[in-house]
mmCIF file of C-alpha atoms in Angstrom:
data_model
loop_
_atom_site.group_PDB
_atom_site.id
_atom_site.type_symbol
_atom_site.label_atom_id
_atom_site.label_comp_id
_atom_site.label_asym_id
_atom_site.label_seq_id
_atom_site.Cartn_x
_atom_site.Cartn_y
_atom_site.Cartn_z
ATOM 1 C CA UNK A 1 -12.248 -37.588 -31.633
ATOM 2 C CA UNK A 2 -13.976 -34.525 -32.904
ATOM 3 C CA UNK A 3 -15.615 -36.476 -35.744
ATOM 4 C CA UNK A 4 -19.109 -35.621 -34.575
ATOM 5 C CA UNK A 5 -19.638 -39.212 -33.441
ATOM 6 C CA UNK A 6 -18.943 -38.609 -29.735
ATOM 7 C CA UNK A 7 -15.478 -40.057 -30.169
ATOM 8 C CA UNK A 8 -16.827 -43.542 -30.680
ATOM 9 C CA UNK A 9 -18.873 -43.541 -27.453
ATOM 10 C CA UNK A 10 -22.566 -44.388 -27.555
ATOM 11 C CA UNK A 11 -25.146 -42.101 -25.966
ATOM 12 C CA UNK A 12 -25.547 -44.675 -23.195
ATOM 13 C CA UNK A 13 -21.814 -44.661 -22.490
ATOM 14 C CA UNK A 14 -21.739 -40.869 -22.405
ATOM 15 C CA UNK A 15 -24.652 -40.878 -19.942
ATOM 16 C CA UNK A 16 -22.807 -43.401 -17.771
ATOM 17 C CA UNK A 17 -19.653 -41.240 -17.855
ATOM 18 C CA UNK A 18 -21.753 -38.180 -17.017
ATOM 19 C CA UNK A 19 -23.260 -40.007 -14.016
ATOM 20 C CA UNK A 20 -19.789 -41.027 -12.832
ATOM 21 C CA UNK A 21 -18.479 -37.502 -13.322
ATOM 22 C CA UNK A 22 -21.346 -36.054 -11.291
ATOM 23 C CA UNK A 23 -20.708 -38.559 -8.491
ATOM 24 C CA UNK A 24 -17.052 -37.582 -8.366
ATOM 25 C CA UNK A 25 -17.704 -33.829 -8.621
ATOM 26 C CA UNK A 26 -18.415 -33.636 -4.900
ATOM 27 C CA UNK A 27 -18.563 -29.828 -4.706
ATOM 28 C CA UNK A 28 -20.750 -29.735 -7.882
ATOM 29 C CA UNK A 29 -18.745 -26.967 -9.576
ATOM 30 C CA UNK A 30 -18.427 -28.810 -12.916
ATOM 31 C CA UNK A 31 -14.737 -29.616 -12.398
ATOM 32 C CA UNK A 32 -13.126 -32.556 -10.622
ATOM 33 C CA UNK A 33 -10.213 -31.249 -8.576
ATOM 34 C CA UNK A 34 -7.959 -32.878 -6.012
ATOM 35 C CA UNK A 35 -10.458 -32.372 -3.182
ATOM 36 C CA UNK A 36 -13.241 -33.963 -5.270
ATOM 37 C CA UNK A 37 -11.048 -36.958 -6.058
ATOM 38 C CA UNK A 38 -10.012 -37.332 -2.426
ATOM 39 C CA UNK A 39 -13.655 -37.168 -1.266
ATOM 40 C CA UNK A 40 -14.825 -39.605 -3.951
ATOM 41 C CA UNK A 41 -12.206 -42.162 -2.945
ATOM 42 C CA UNK A 42 -12.870 -41.544 0.754
ATOM 43 C CA UNK A 43 -16.571 -42.278 0.099
ATOM 44 C CA UNK A 44 -15.686 -45.775 -1.090
ATOM 45 C CA UNK A 45 -13.183 -46.373 1.705
ATOM 46 C CA UNK A 46 -9.976 -45.846 -0.282
ATOM 47 C CA UNK A 47 -7.515 -43.341 1.154
ATOM 48 C CA UNK A 48 -5.334 -41.800 -1.540
ATOM 49 C CA UNK A 49 -2.086 -39.961 -0.886
ATOM 50 C CA UNK A 50 -1.256 -36.619 -2.483
ATOM 51 C CA UNK A 51 1.021 -38.104 -5.137
ATOM 52 C CA UNK A 52 -1.667 -40.556 -6.322
ATOM 53 C CA UNK A 53 -4.190 -37.725 -6.631
ATOM 54 C CA UNK A 54 -1.640 -35.543 -8.434
ATOM 55 C CA UNK A 55 -0.859 -38.376 -10.859
ATOM 56 C CA UNK A 56 -4.532 -38.784 -11.695
ATOM 57 C CA UNK A 57 -5.042 -35.088 -12.318
ATOM 58 C CA UNK A 58 -1.833 -34.793 -14.330
ATOM 59 C CA UNK A 59 -3.394 -37.047 -16.983
ATOM 60 C CA UNK A 60 -5.789 -34.227 -17.870
ATOM 61 C CA UNK A 61 -3.522 -31.317 -16.956
ATOM 62 C CA UNK A 62 -5.166 -30.197 -13.705
ATOM 63 C CA UNK A 63 -8.815 -29.808 -12.769
ATOM 64 C CA UNK A 64 -10.948 -32.047 -14.965
ATOM 65 C CA UNK A 65 -14.114 -30.928 -16.719
ATOM 66 C CA UNK A 66 -16.519 -33.473 -18.165
ATOM 67 C CA UNK A 67 -15.253 -32.698 -21.681
ATOM 68 C CA UNK A 68 -11.632 -33.136 -20.562
ATOM 69 C CA UNK A 69 -12.520 -36.476 -18.981
ATOM 70 C CA UNK A 70 -14.191 -37.673 -22.210
ATOM 71 C CA UNK A 71 -11.168 -36.499 -24.231
ATOM 72 C CA UNK A 72 -8.865 -38.429 -21.908
ATOM 73 C CA UNK A 73 -11.018 -41.561 -22.293
ATOM 74 C CA UNK A 74 -11.000 -41.126 -26.077
ATOM 75 C CA UNK A 75 -7.227 -40.829 -26.211
ATOM 76 C CA UNK A 76 -6.820 -43.877 -23.965
ATOM 77 C CA UNK A 77 -9.242 -45.885 -26.062
ATOM 78 C CA UNK A 78 -7.569 -44.821 -29.318
ATOM 79 C CA UNK A 79 -4.410 -46.749 -28.420
ATOM 80 C CA UNK A 80 -3.827 -50.445 -29.008
ATOM 81 C CA UNK A 81 -6.615 -52.965 -28.546
ATOM 82 C CA UNK A 82 -5.600 -53.723 -24.939
ATOM 83 C CA UNK A 83 -6.315 -50.210 -23.663
ATOM 84 C CA UNK A 84 -9.852 -50.947 -22.546
ATOM 85 C CA UNK A 85 -8.717 -54.022 -20.608
ATOM 86 C CA UNK A 86 -5.856 -52.030 -19.107
ATOM 87 C CA UNK A 87 -8.288 -49.331 -18.011
ATOM 88 C CA UNK A 88 -10.497 -51.931 -16.359
ATOM 89 C CA UNK A 89 -7.507 -53.441 -14.578
ATOM 90 C CA UNK A 90 -6.383 -49.976 -13.437
ATOM 91 C CA UNK A 91 -9.872 -49.205 -12.142
ATOM 92 C CA UNK A 92 -9.915 -52.360 -10.034
ATOM 93 C CA UNK A 93 -6.339 -51.777 -8.872
ATOM 94 C CA UNK A 94 -7.410 -48.342 -7.555
ATOM 95 C CA UNK A 95 -9.643 -50.137 -5.040
ATOM 96 C CA UNK A 96 -7.249 -52.970 -4.324
ATOM 97 C CA UNK A 97 -5.552 -53.483 -0.994
ATOM 98 C CA UNK A 98 -2.896 -56.205 -0.754
ATOM 99 C CA UNK A 99 -4.343 -58.110 -3.717
ATOM 100 C CA UNK A 100 -7.927 -57.901 -2.446
ATOM 101 C CA UNK A 101 -11.025 -55.785 -3.064
ATOM 102 C CA UNK A 102 -13.603 -55.051 -0.378
ATOM 103 C CA UNK A 103 -16.713 -57.074 -1.241
ATOM 104 C CA UNK A 104 -19.285 -54.526 -0.042
ATOM 105 C CA UNK A 105 -17.623 -51.689 -1.964
ATOM 106 C CA UNK A 106 -17.654 -53.868 -5.093
ATOM 107 C CA UNK A 107 -21.322 -54.752 -4.523
ATOM 108 C CA UNK A 108 -22.143 -51.042 -4.102
ATOM 109 C CA UNK A 109 -20.308 -50.133 -7.326
ATOM 110 C CA UNK A 110 -22.178 -52.809 -9.293
ATOM 111 C CA UNK A 111 -25.522 -51.552 -8.024
ATOM 112 C CA UNK A 112 -24.941 -47.802 -8.321
ATOM 113 C CA UNK A 113 -22.502 -46.988 -11.151
ATOM 114 C CA UNK A 114 -22.586 -47.436 -14.894
ATOM 115 C CA UNK A 115 -24.715 -50.320 -16.104
ATOM 116 C CA UNK A 116 -26.469 -50.977 -12.803
ATOM 117 C CA UNK A 117 -26.775 -54.669 -11.979
ATOM 118 C CA UNK A 118 -29.900 -56.238 -10.469
ATOM 119 C CA UNK A 119 -29.706 -58.072 -7.148
ATOM 120 C CA UNK A 120 -30.002 -61.402 -9.010
ATOM 121 C CA UNK A 121 -27.102 -60.482 -11.318
ATOM 122 C CA UNK A 122 -24.998 -59.425 -8.339
ATOM 123 C CA UNK A 123 -25.805 -62.688 -6.556
ATOM 124 C CA UNK A 124 -24.673 -64.578 -9.688
ATOM 125 C CA UNK A 125 -21.437 -62.574 -9.819
ATOM 126 C CA UNK A 126 -20.715 -63.115 -6.141
ATOM 127 C CA UNK A 127 -21.374 -66.814 -6.654
ATOM 128 C CA UNK A 128 -18.156 -66.807 -8.709
ATOM 129 C CA UNK A 129 -16.022 -65.573 -5.786
ATOM 130 C CA UNK A 130 -15.088 -66.512 -2.275
ATOM 131 C CA UNK A 131 -15.455 -63.708 0.256
ATOM 132 C CA UNK A 132 -12.815 -64.128 2.961
ATOM 133 C CA UNK A 133 -13.451 -63.740 6.701
ATOM 134 C CA UNK A 134 -12.505 -60.052 6.511
ATOM 135 C CA UNK A 135 -15.059 -59.332 3.749
ATOM 136 C CA UNK A 136 -12.615 -59.164 0.829
ATOM 137 C CA UNK A 137 -12.455 -60.778 -2.619
ATOM 138 C CA UNK A 138 -9.298 -61.825 -4.449
ATOM 139 C CA UNK A 139 -8.789 -59.013 -6.960
ATOM 140 C CA UNK A 140 -7.281 -61.404 -9.522
ATOM 141 C CA UNK A 141 -10.544 -63.363 -9.622
ATOM 142 C CA UNK A 142 -12.652 -60.199 -9.936
ATOM 143 C CA UNK A 143 -10.469 -58.789 -12.718
ATOM 144 C CA UNK A 144 -10.531 -62.144 -14.498
ATOM 145 C CA UNK A 145 -14.325 -61.967 -14.668
ATOM 146 C CA UNK A 146 -14.275 -58.590 -16.424
ATOM 147 C CA UNK A 147 -11.094 -58.772 -18.504
ATOM 148 C CA UNK A 148 -10.280 -61.390 -21.104
ATOM 149 C CA UNK A 149 -7.119 -63.079 -19.916
ATOM 150 C CA UNK A 150 -7.532 -61.813 -16.347
ATOM 151 C CA UNK A 151 -5.402 -58.696 -16.605
ATOM 152 C CA UNK A 152 -1.714 -57.953 -16.555
ATOM 153 C CA UNK A 153 -0.459 -61.026 -14.730
ATOM 154 C CA UNK A 154 -2.233 -63.423 -17.072
ATOM 155 C CA UNK A 155 -0.869 -61.534 -20.078
ATOM 156 C CA UNK A 156 2.620 -62.331 -18.798
ATOM 157 C CA UNK A 157 1.633 -65.999 -18.470
ATOM 158 C CA UNK A 158 0.352 -66.005 -22.070
ATOM 159 C CA UNK A 159 3.633 -64.543 -23.273
ATOM 160 C CA UNK A 160 5.468 -67.368 -21.497
ATOM 161 C CA UNK A 161 3.119 -69.911 -23.113
ATOM 162 C CA UNK A 162 3.834 -68.416 -26.533
ATOM 163 C CA UNK A 163 7.554 -68.881 -25.880
ATOM 164 C CA UNK A 164 7.025 -72.419 -24.544
ATOM 165 C CA UNK A 165 5.744 -74.231 -27.699
ATOM 166 C CA UNK A 166 9.094 -74.401 -29.510
ATOM 167 C CA UNK A 167 10.731 -76.579 -26.789
ATOM 168 C CA UNK A 168 7.585 -78.699 -26.450
ATOM 169 C CA UNK A 169 7.335 -79.060 -30.237
ATOM 170 C CA UNK A 170 10.203 -81.575 -30.221
ATOM 171 C CA UNK A 171 8.305 -84.276 -28.242
ATOM 172 C CA UNK A 172 5.241 -83.649 -30.415
ATOM 173 C CA UNK A 173 7.224 -84.237 -33.619
ATOM 174 C CA UNK A 174 5.734 -87.701 -34.134
ATOM 175 C CA UNK A 175 2.082 -86.593 -33.951
ATOM 176 C CA UNK A 176 2.819 -83.680 -36.248
ATOM 177 C CA UNK A 177 4.489 -86.092 -38.652
ATOM 178 C CA UNK A 178 1.316 -88.189 -38.570
ATOM 179 C CA UNK A 179 -0.755 -85.151 -39.418
ATOM 180 C CA UNK A 180 1.523 -84.406 -42.332
ATOM 181 C CA UNK A 181 1.005 -87.923 -43.679
ATOM 182 C CA UNK A 182 -2.764 -87.466 -43.441
ATOM 183 C CA UNK A 183 -2.439 -84.217 -45.324
ATOM 184 C CA UNK A 184 -0.448 -85.998 -48.006
ATOM 185 C CA UNK A 185 -3.161 -88.646 -48.287
ATOM 186 C CA UNK A 186 -5.810 -85.944 -48.611
ATOM 187 C CA UNK A 187 -3.713 -84.228 -51.254
ATOM 188 C CA UNK A 188 -3.367 -87.561 -53.117
ATOM 189 C CA UNK A 189 -7.166 -88.031 -53.224
#
């Protein structure tokens, strides 16, 4: 931050953020306010209540300029190594309804925002998911494609797995003992 290196963001990333900012700045006044946020979410079919909009704006202390948005991203990214995954999960959760994401909204986002995907790439991505009869995708599957470990719920599962090896180590004592003998033989050579 403030090191003259764009806070660690590449020029391409800054251009992508600028494009996103301009899409969300509905009234084109250079500041994203509550009405801009509401309209941006309405445009993608997500109705946000006042408290959700207030929470988003409170992260930057009110109306959000492009510079304030970049500063917020920099501070979020400066945290522990999981911040970027957490941000991705939060972004998907913003569009989630009852554990599902609308397939057409997701397709639109892939084609129009950030690193724009080609139709072939989108077809490949959608080949990974099942679209239900109502036109929704399981958000867990979508998040899992973009986030190592599949997001928050899988992190909890990994923590449980880390706790699990000590009890399961007892039945594996014999194979480990065998490995130790092999190590002793290698050491003897």
